[in-house]
PDB file of C-alpha atoms in Angstrom:
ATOM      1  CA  UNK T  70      26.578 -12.919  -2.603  1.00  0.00           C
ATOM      2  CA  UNK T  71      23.822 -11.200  -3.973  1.00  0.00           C
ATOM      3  CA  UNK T  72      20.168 -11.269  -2.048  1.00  0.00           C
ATOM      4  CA  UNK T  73      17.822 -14.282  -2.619  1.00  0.00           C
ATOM      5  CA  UNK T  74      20.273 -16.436  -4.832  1.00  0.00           C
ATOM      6  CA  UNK T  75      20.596 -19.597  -2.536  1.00  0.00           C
ATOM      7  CA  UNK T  76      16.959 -20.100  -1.839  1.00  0.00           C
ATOM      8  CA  UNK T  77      15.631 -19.171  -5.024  1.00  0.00           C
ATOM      9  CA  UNK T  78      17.965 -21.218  -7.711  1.00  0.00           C
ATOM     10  CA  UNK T  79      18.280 -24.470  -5.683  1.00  0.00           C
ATOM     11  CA  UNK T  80      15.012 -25.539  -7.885  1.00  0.00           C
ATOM     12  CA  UNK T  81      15.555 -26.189 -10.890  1.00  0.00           C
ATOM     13  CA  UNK T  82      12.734 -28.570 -13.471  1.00  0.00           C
ATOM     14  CA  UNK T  83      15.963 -30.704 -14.246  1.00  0.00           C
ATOM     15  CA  UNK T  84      17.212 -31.375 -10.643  1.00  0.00           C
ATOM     16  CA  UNK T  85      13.183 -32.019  -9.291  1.00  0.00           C
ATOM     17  CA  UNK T  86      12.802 -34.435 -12.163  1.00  0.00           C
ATOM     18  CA  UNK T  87      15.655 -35.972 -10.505  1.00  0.00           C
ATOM     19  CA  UNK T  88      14.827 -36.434  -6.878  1.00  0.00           C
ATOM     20  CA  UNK T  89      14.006 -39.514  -4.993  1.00  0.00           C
ATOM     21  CA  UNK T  90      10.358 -40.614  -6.117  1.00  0.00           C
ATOM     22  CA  UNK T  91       9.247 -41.805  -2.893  1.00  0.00           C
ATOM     23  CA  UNK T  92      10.132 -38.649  -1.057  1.00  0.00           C
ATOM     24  CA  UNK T  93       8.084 -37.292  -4.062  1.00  0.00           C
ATOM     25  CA  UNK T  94       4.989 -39.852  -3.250  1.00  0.00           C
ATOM     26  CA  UNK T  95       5.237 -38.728   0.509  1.00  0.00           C
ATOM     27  CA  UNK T  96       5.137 -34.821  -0.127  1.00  0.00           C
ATOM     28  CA  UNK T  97       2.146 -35.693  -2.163  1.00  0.00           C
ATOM     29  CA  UNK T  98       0.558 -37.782   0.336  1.00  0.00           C
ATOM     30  CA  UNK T  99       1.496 -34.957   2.523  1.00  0.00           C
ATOM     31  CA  UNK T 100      -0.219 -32.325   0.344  1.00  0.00           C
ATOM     32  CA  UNK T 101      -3.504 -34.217   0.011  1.00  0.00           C
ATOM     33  CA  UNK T 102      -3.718 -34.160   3.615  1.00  0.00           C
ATOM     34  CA  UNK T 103      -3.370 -30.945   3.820  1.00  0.00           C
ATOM     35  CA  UNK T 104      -6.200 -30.657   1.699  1.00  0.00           C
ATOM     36  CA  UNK T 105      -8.562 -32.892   3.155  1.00  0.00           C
ATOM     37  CA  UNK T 106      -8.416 -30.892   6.366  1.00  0.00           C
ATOM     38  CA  UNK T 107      -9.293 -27.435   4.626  1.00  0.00           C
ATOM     39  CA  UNK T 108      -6.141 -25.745   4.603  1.00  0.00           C
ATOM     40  CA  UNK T 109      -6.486 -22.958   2.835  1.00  0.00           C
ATOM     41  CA  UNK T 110      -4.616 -23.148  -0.852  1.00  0.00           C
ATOM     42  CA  UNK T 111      -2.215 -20.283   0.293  1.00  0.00           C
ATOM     43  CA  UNK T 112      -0.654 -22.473   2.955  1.00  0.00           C
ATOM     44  CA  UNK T 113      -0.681 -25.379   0.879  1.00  0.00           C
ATOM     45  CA  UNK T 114       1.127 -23.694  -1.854  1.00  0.00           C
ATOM     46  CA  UNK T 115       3.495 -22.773   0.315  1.00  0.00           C
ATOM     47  CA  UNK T 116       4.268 -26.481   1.708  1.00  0.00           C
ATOM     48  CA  UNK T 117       4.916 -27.651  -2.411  1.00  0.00           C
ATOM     49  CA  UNK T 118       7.370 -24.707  -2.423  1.00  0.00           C
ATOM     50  CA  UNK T 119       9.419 -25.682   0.577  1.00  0.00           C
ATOM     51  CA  UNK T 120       8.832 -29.260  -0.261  1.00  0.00           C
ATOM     52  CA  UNK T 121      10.458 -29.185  -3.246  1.00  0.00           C
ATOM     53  CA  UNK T 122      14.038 -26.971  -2.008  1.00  0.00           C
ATOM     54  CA  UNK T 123      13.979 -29.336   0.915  1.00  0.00           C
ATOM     55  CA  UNK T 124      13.570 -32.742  -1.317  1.00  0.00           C
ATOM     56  CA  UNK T 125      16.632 -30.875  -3.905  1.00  0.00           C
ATOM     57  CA  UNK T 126      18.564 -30.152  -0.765  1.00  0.00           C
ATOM     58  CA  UNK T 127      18.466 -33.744   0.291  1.00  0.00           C
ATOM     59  CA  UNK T 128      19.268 -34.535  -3.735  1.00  0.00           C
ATOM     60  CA  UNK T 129      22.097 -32.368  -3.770  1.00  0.00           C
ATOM     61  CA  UNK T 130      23.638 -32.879  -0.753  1.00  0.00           C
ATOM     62  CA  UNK T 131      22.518 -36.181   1.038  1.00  0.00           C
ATOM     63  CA  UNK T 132      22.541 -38.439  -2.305  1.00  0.00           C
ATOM     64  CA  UNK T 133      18.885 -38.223  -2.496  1.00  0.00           C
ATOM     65  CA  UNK T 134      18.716 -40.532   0.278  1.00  0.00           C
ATOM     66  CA  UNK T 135      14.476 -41.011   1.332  1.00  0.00           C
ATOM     67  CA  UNK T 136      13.697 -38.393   3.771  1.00  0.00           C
ATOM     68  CA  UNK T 137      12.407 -41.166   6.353  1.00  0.00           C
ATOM     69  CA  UNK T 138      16.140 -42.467   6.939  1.00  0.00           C
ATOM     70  CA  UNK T 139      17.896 -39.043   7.909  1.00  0.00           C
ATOM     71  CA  UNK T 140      19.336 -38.869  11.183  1.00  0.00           C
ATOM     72  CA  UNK T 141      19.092 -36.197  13.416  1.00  0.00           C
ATOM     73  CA  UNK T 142      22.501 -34.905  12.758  1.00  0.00           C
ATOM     74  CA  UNK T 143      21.482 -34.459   8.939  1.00  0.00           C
ATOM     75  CA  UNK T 144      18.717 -32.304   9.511  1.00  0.00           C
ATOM     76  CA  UNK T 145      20.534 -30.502  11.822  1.00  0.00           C
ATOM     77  CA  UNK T 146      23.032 -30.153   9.184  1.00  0.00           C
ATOM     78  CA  UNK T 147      20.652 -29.078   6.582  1.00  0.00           C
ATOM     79  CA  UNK T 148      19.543 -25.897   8.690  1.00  0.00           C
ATOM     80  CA  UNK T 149      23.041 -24.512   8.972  1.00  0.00           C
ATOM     81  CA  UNK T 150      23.272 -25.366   5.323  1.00  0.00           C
ATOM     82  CA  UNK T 151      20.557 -22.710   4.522  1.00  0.00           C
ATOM     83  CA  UNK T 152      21.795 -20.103   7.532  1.00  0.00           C
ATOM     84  CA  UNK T 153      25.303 -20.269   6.042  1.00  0.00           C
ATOM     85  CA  UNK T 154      23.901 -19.399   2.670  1.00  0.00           C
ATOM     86  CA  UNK T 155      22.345 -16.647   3.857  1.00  0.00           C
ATOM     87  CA  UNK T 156      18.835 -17.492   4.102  1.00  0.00           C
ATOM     88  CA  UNK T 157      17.033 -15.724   7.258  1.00  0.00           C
ATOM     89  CA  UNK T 158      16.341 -17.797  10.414  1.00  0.00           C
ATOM     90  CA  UNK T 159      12.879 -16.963   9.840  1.00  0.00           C
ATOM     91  CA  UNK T 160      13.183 -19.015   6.303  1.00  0.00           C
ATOM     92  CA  UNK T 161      15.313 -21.835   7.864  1.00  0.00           C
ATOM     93  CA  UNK T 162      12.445 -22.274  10.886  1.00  0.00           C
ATOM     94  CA  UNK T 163       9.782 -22.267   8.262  1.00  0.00           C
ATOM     95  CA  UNK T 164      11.204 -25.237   6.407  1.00  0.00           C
ATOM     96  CA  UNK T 165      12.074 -26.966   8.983  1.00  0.00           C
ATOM     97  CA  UNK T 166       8.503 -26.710  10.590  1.00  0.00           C
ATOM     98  CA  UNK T 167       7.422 -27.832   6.982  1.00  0.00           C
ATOM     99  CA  UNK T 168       9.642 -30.783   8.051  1.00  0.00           C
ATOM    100  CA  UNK T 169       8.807 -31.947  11.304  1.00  0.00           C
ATOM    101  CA  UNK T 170       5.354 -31.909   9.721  1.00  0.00           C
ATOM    102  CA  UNK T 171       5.699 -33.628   7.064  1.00  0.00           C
ATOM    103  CA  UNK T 172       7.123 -36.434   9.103  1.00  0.00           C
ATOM    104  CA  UNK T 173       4.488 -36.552  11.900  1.00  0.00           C
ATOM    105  CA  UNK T 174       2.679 -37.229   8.771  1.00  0.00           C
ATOM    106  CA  UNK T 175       4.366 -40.082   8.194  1.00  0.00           C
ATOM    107  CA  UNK T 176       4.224 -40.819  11.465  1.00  0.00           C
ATOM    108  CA  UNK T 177       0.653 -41.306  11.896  1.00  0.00           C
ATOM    109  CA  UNK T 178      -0.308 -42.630   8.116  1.00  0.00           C
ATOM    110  CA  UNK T 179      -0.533 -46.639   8.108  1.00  0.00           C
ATOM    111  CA  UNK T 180       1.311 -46.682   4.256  1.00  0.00           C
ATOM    112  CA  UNK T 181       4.678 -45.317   5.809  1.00  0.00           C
ATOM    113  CA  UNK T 182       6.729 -47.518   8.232  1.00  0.00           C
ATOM    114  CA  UNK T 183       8.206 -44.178  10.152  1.00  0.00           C
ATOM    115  CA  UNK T 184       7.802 -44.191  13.854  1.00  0.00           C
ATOM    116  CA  UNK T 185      10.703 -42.088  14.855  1.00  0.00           C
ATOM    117  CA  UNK T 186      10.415 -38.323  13.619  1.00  0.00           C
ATOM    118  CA  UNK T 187      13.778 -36.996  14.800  1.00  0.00           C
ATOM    119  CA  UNK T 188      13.451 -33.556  13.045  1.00  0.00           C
ATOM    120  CA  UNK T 189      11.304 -32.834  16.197  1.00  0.00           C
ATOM    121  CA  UNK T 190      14.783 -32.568  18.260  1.00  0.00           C
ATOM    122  CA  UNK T 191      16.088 -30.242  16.332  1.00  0.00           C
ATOM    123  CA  UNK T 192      16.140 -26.937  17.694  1.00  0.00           C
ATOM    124  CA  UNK T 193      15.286 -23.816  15.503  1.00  0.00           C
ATOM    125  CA  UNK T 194      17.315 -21.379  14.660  1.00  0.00           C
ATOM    126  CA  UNK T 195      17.277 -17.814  17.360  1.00  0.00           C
ATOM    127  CA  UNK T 196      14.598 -15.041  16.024  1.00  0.00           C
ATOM    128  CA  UNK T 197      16.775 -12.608  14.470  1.00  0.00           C
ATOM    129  CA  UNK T 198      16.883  -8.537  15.237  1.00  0.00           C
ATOM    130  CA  UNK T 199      13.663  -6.886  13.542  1.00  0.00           C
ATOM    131  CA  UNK T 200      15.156  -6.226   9.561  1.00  0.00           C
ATOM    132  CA  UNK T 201      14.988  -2.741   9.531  1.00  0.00           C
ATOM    133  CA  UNK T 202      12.491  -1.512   6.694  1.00  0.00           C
ATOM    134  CA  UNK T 203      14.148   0.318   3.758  1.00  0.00           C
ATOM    135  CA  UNK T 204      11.590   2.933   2.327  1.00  0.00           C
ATOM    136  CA  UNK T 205      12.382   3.635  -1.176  1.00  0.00           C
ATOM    137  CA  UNK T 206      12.236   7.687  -2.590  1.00  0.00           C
ATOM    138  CA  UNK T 207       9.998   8.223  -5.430  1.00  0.00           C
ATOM    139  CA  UNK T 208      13.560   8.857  -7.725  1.00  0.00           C
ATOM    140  CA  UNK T 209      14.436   5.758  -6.788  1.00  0.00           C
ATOM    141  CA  UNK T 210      11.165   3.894  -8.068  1.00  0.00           C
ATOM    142  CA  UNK T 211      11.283   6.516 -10.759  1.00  0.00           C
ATOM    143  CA  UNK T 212      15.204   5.958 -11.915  1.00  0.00           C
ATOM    144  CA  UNK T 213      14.489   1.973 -11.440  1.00  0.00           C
ATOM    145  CA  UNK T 214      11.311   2.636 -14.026  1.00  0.00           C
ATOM    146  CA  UNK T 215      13.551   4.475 -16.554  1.00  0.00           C
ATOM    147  CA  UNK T 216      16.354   1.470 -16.290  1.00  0.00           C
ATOM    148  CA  UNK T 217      13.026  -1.573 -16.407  1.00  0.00           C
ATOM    149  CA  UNK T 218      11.337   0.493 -19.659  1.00  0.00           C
ATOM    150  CA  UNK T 219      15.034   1.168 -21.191  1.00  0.00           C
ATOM    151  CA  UNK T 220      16.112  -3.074 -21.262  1.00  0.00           C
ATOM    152  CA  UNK T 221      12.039  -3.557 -22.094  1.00  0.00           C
ATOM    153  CA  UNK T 222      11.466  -5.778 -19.071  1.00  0.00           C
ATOM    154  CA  UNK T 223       7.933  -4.979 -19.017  1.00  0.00           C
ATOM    155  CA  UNK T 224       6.531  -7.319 -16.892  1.00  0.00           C
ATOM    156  CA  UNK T 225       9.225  -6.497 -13.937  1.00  0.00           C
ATOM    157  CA  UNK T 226       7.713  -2.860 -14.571  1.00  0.00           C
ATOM    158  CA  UNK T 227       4.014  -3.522 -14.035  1.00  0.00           C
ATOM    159  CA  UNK T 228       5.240  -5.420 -10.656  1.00  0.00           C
ATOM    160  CA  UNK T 229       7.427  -2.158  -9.691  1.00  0.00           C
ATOM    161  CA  UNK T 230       4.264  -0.118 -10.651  1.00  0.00           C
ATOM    162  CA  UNK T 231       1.768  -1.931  -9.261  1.00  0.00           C
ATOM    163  CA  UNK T 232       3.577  -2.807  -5.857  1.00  0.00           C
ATOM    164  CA  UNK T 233       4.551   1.044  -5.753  1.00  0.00           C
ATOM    165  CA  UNK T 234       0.933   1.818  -6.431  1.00  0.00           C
ATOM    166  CA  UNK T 235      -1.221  -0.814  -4.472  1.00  0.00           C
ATOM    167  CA  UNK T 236       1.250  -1.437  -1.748  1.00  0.00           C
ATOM    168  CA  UNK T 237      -0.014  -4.707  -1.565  1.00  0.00           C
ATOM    169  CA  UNK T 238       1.483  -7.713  -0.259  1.00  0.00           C
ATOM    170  CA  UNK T 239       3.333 -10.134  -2.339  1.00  0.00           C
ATOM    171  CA  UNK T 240       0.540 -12.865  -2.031  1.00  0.00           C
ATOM    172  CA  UNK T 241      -1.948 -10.406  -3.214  1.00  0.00           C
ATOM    173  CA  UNK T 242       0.266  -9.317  -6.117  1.00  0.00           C
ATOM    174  CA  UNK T 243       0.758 -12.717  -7.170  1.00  0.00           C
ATOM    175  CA  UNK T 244      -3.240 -13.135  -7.651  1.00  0.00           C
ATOM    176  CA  UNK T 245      -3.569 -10.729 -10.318  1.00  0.00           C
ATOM    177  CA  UNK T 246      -5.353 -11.551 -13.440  1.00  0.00           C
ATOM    178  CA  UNK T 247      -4.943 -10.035 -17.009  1.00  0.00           C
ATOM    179  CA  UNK T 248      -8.167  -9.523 -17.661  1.00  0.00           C
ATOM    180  CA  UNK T 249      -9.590  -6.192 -18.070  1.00  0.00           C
ATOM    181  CA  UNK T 250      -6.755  -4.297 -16.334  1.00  0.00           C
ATOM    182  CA  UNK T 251      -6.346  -1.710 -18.684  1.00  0.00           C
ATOM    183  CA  UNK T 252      -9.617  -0.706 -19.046  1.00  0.00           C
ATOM    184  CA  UNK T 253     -10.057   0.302 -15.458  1.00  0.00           C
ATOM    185  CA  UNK T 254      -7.930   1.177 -12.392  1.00  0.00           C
ATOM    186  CA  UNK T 255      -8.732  -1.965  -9.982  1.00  0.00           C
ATOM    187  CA  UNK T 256      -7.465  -5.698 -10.099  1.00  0.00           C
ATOM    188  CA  UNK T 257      -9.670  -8.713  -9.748  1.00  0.00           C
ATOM    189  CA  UNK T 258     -10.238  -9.004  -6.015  1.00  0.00           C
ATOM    190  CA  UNK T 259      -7.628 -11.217  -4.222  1.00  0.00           C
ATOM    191  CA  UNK T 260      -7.452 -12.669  -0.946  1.00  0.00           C
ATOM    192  CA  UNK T 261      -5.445 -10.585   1.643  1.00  0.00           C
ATOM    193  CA  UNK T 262      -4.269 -11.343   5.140  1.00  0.00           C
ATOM    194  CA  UNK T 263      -6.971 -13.002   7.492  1.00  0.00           C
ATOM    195  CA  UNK T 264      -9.339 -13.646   4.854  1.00  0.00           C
ATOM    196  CA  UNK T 265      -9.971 -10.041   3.618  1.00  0.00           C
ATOM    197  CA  UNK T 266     -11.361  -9.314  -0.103  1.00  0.00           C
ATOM    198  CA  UNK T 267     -10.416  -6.757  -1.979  1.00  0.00           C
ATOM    199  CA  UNK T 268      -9.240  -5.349  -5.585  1.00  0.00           C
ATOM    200  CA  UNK T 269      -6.091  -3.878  -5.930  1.00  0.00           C
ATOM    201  CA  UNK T 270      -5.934  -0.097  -6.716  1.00  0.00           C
ATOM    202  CA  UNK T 271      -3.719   1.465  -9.163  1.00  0.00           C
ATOM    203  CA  UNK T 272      -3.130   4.983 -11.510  1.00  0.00           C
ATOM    204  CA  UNK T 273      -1.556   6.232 -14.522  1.00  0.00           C
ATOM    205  CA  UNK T 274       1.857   4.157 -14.287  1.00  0.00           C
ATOM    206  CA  UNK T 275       1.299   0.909 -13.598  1.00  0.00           C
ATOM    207  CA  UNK T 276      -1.764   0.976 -16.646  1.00  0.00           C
ATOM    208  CA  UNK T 277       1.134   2.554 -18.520  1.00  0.00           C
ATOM    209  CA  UNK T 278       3.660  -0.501 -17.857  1.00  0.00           C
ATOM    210  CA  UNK T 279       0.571  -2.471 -18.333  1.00  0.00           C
ATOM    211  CA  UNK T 280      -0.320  -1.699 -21.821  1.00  0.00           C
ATOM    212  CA  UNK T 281       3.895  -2.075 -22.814  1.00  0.00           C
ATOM    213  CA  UNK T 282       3.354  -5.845 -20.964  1.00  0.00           C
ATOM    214  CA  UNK T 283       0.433  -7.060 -22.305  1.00  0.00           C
ATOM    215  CA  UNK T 284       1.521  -6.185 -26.006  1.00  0.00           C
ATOM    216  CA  UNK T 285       4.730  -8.172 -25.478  1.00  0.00           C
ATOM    217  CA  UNK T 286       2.986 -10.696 -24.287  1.00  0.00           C
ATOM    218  CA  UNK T 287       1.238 -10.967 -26.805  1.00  0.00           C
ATOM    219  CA  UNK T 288      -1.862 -13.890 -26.952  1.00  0.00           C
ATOM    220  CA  UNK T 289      -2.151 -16.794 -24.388  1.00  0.00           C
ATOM    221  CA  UNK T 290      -5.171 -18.545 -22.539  1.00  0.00           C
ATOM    222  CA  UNK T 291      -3.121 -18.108 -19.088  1.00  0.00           C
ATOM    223  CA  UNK T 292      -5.056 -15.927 -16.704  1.00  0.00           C
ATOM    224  CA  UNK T 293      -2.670 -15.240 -14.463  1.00  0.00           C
ATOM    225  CA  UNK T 294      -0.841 -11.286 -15.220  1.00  0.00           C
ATOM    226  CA  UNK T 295       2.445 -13.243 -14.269  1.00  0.00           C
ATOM    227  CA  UNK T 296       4.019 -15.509 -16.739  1.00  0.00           C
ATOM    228  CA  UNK T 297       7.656 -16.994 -17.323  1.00  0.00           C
ATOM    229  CA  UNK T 298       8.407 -17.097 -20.795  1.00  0.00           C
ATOM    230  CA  UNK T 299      11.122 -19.569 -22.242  1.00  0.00           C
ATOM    231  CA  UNK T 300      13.230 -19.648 -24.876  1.00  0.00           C
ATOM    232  CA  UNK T 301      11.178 -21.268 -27.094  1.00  0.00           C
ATOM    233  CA  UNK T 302       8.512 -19.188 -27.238  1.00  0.00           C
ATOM    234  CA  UNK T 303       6.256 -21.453 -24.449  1.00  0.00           C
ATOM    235  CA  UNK T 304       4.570 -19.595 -21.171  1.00  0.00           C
ATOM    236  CA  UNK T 305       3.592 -20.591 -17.912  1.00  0.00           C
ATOM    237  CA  UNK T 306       1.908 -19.379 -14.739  1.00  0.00           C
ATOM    238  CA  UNK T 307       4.950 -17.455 -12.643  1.00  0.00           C
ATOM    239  CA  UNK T 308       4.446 -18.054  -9.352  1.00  0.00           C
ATOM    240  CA  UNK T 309       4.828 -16.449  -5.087  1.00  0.00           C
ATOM    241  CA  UNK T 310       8.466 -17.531  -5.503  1.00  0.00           C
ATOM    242  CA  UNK T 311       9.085 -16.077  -9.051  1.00  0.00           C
ATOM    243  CA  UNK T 312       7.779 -12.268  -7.577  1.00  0.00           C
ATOM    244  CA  UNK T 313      10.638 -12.805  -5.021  1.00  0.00           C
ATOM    245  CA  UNK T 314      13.091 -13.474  -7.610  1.00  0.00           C
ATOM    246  CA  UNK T 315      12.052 -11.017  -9.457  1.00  0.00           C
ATOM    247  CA  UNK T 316      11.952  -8.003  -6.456  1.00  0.00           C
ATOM    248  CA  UNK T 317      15.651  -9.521  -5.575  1.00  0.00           C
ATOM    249  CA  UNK T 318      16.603  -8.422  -9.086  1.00  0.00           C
ATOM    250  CA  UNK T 319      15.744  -5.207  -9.577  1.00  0.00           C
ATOM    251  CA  UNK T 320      17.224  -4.430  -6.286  1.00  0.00           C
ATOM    252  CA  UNK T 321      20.630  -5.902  -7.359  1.00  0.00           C
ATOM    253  CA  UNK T 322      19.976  -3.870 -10.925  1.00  0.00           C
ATOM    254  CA  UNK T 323      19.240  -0.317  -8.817  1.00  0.00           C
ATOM    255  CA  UNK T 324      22.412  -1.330  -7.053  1.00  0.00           C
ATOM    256  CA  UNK T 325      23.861  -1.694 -10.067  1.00  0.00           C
ATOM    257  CA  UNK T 326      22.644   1.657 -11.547  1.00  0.00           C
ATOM    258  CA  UNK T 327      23.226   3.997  -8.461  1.00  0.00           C
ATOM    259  CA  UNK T 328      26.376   2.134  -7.049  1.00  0.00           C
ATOM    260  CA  UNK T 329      24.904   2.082  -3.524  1.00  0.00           C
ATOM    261  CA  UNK T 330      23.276  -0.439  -1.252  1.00  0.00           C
ATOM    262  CA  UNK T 331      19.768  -0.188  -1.893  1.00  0.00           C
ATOM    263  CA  UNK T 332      18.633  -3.168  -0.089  1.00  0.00           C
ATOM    264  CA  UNK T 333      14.707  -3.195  -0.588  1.00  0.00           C
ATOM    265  CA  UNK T 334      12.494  -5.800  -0.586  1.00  0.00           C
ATOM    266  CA  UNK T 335       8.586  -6.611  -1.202  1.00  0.00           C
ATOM    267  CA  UNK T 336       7.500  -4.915   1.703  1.00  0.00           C
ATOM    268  CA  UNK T 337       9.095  -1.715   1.079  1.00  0.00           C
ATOM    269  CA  UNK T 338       6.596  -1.024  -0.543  1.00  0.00           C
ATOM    270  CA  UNK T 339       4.104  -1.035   1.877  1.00  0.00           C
ATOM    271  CA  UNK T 340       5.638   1.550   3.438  1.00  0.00           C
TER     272      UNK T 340
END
């Protein structure tokens, strides 16, 4: 099974137009919350994201029953769902934290009649043996380039480019804005671990792939660098998750073009 498929194709727009409205109503509630205590728009992004493969899962697989009338044994069932899939523990643990809160939540909120948050007896998944870092060689990055510029995936080439370049995290990456990018060697600043400001710095490749991307592109008022264009000519704003999908890719495609296990990830390329 190839890296990152489980996780990353459970959400689909057709299945989330599909799942149970008031589970929808409750991660909303849930969301709002989260604002009104000053969570920082980071975290709360990542709560929708979880939210949503959580609310499919229970679609999918628990006939889209309301999240308030699972039993233990069903959660406990849903976290060996994702482990067998090969998500990390790490990932499982994460959405099932976003679980447990969600449901003290609904716990404590007078609109939900929920008074028994058995999530909270479910045990997390063991922390898992430090995944070894895989540091990529320039003629990897460079034979990866060739391949990305060959099929004209342009936009998978600036991300190569500027990860290789910046080495900056995928949050940071995903803050990038369009504007003005090729007429200098410095992002917009973004918001970096613990608060820190800065622009993201980066040379001759990346404002090559740049230029490619942008004329592809072609015109839209979306100021985000990232975009997913469909079929049909539309755009919207990729997303954190879409950066994964799209690093899980071109792993499979160097894989693909070398024959060996490359098995790199985001971070490789902070190293």
């Amino acid at each position: 099974m190839k890296r990152g498929t489980v996780y990353n194709r459970l959400y689909t727009p057709e299945l989330w137009e599909q799942v149970n409205s008031e589970n929808k109503e409750l991660l909303d509630d849930f969301l709002i919350e989260l604002k009104a205590q000053k969570k920082k728009e980071s975290t709360i992004t990542q709560y929708y994201y979880d939210g949503r493969y959580i609310l499919i899962y229970i679609l999918k697989e628990l006939n889209n029953k309301s999240i308030l009338e699972l039993k233990k044994k069903q959660f406990r069932n849903m976290t060996l769902y994702f482990s067998d899939k090969g998500v990390s523990n790490a990932r499982v643990n994460r959405l099932m934290s976003f679980v447990r809160s969600m449901l003290n939540f609904a716990e404590d909120d007078d609109d939900y009649d929920y008074d028994n948050n058995v999530a909270l007896k479910v045990h997390g998944l063991p922390k898992e043996t430090v995944r070894e870092i895989y540091f990529l060689e320039d003629s990897d990055i460079q034979l990866l380039r060739k391949e990305l510029k060959k099929r004209k995936e342009y936009q998978k080439m600036v991300l190569l480019d500027l990860m290789y370049d910046s080495a900056g995290r995928r949050n940071e990456v995903a803050q990038v804005k369009k504007e003005g990018l090729l007429e200098k060697s410095n992002t917009n600043v973004v918001v970096g671990k613990r608060g820190k400001k800065f622009p993201l710095i980066y040379f001759s490749h990346t404002k090559e792939s740049l230029k490619l991307w942008l004329d592809q592109r072609g015109e839209d008022d979306i100021e985000s660098l990232w975009v997913i264009m469909k079929a049909n000519g539309e755009k919207r704003p990729a997303n954190y998750d879409n950066l994964y999908e799209w690093t899980v890719w071109m792993a499979n495609l160097l894989q693909k073009v070398t024959g060996k296990d490359i098995p790199f990830n985001f971070h490789s390329f902070r190293h």
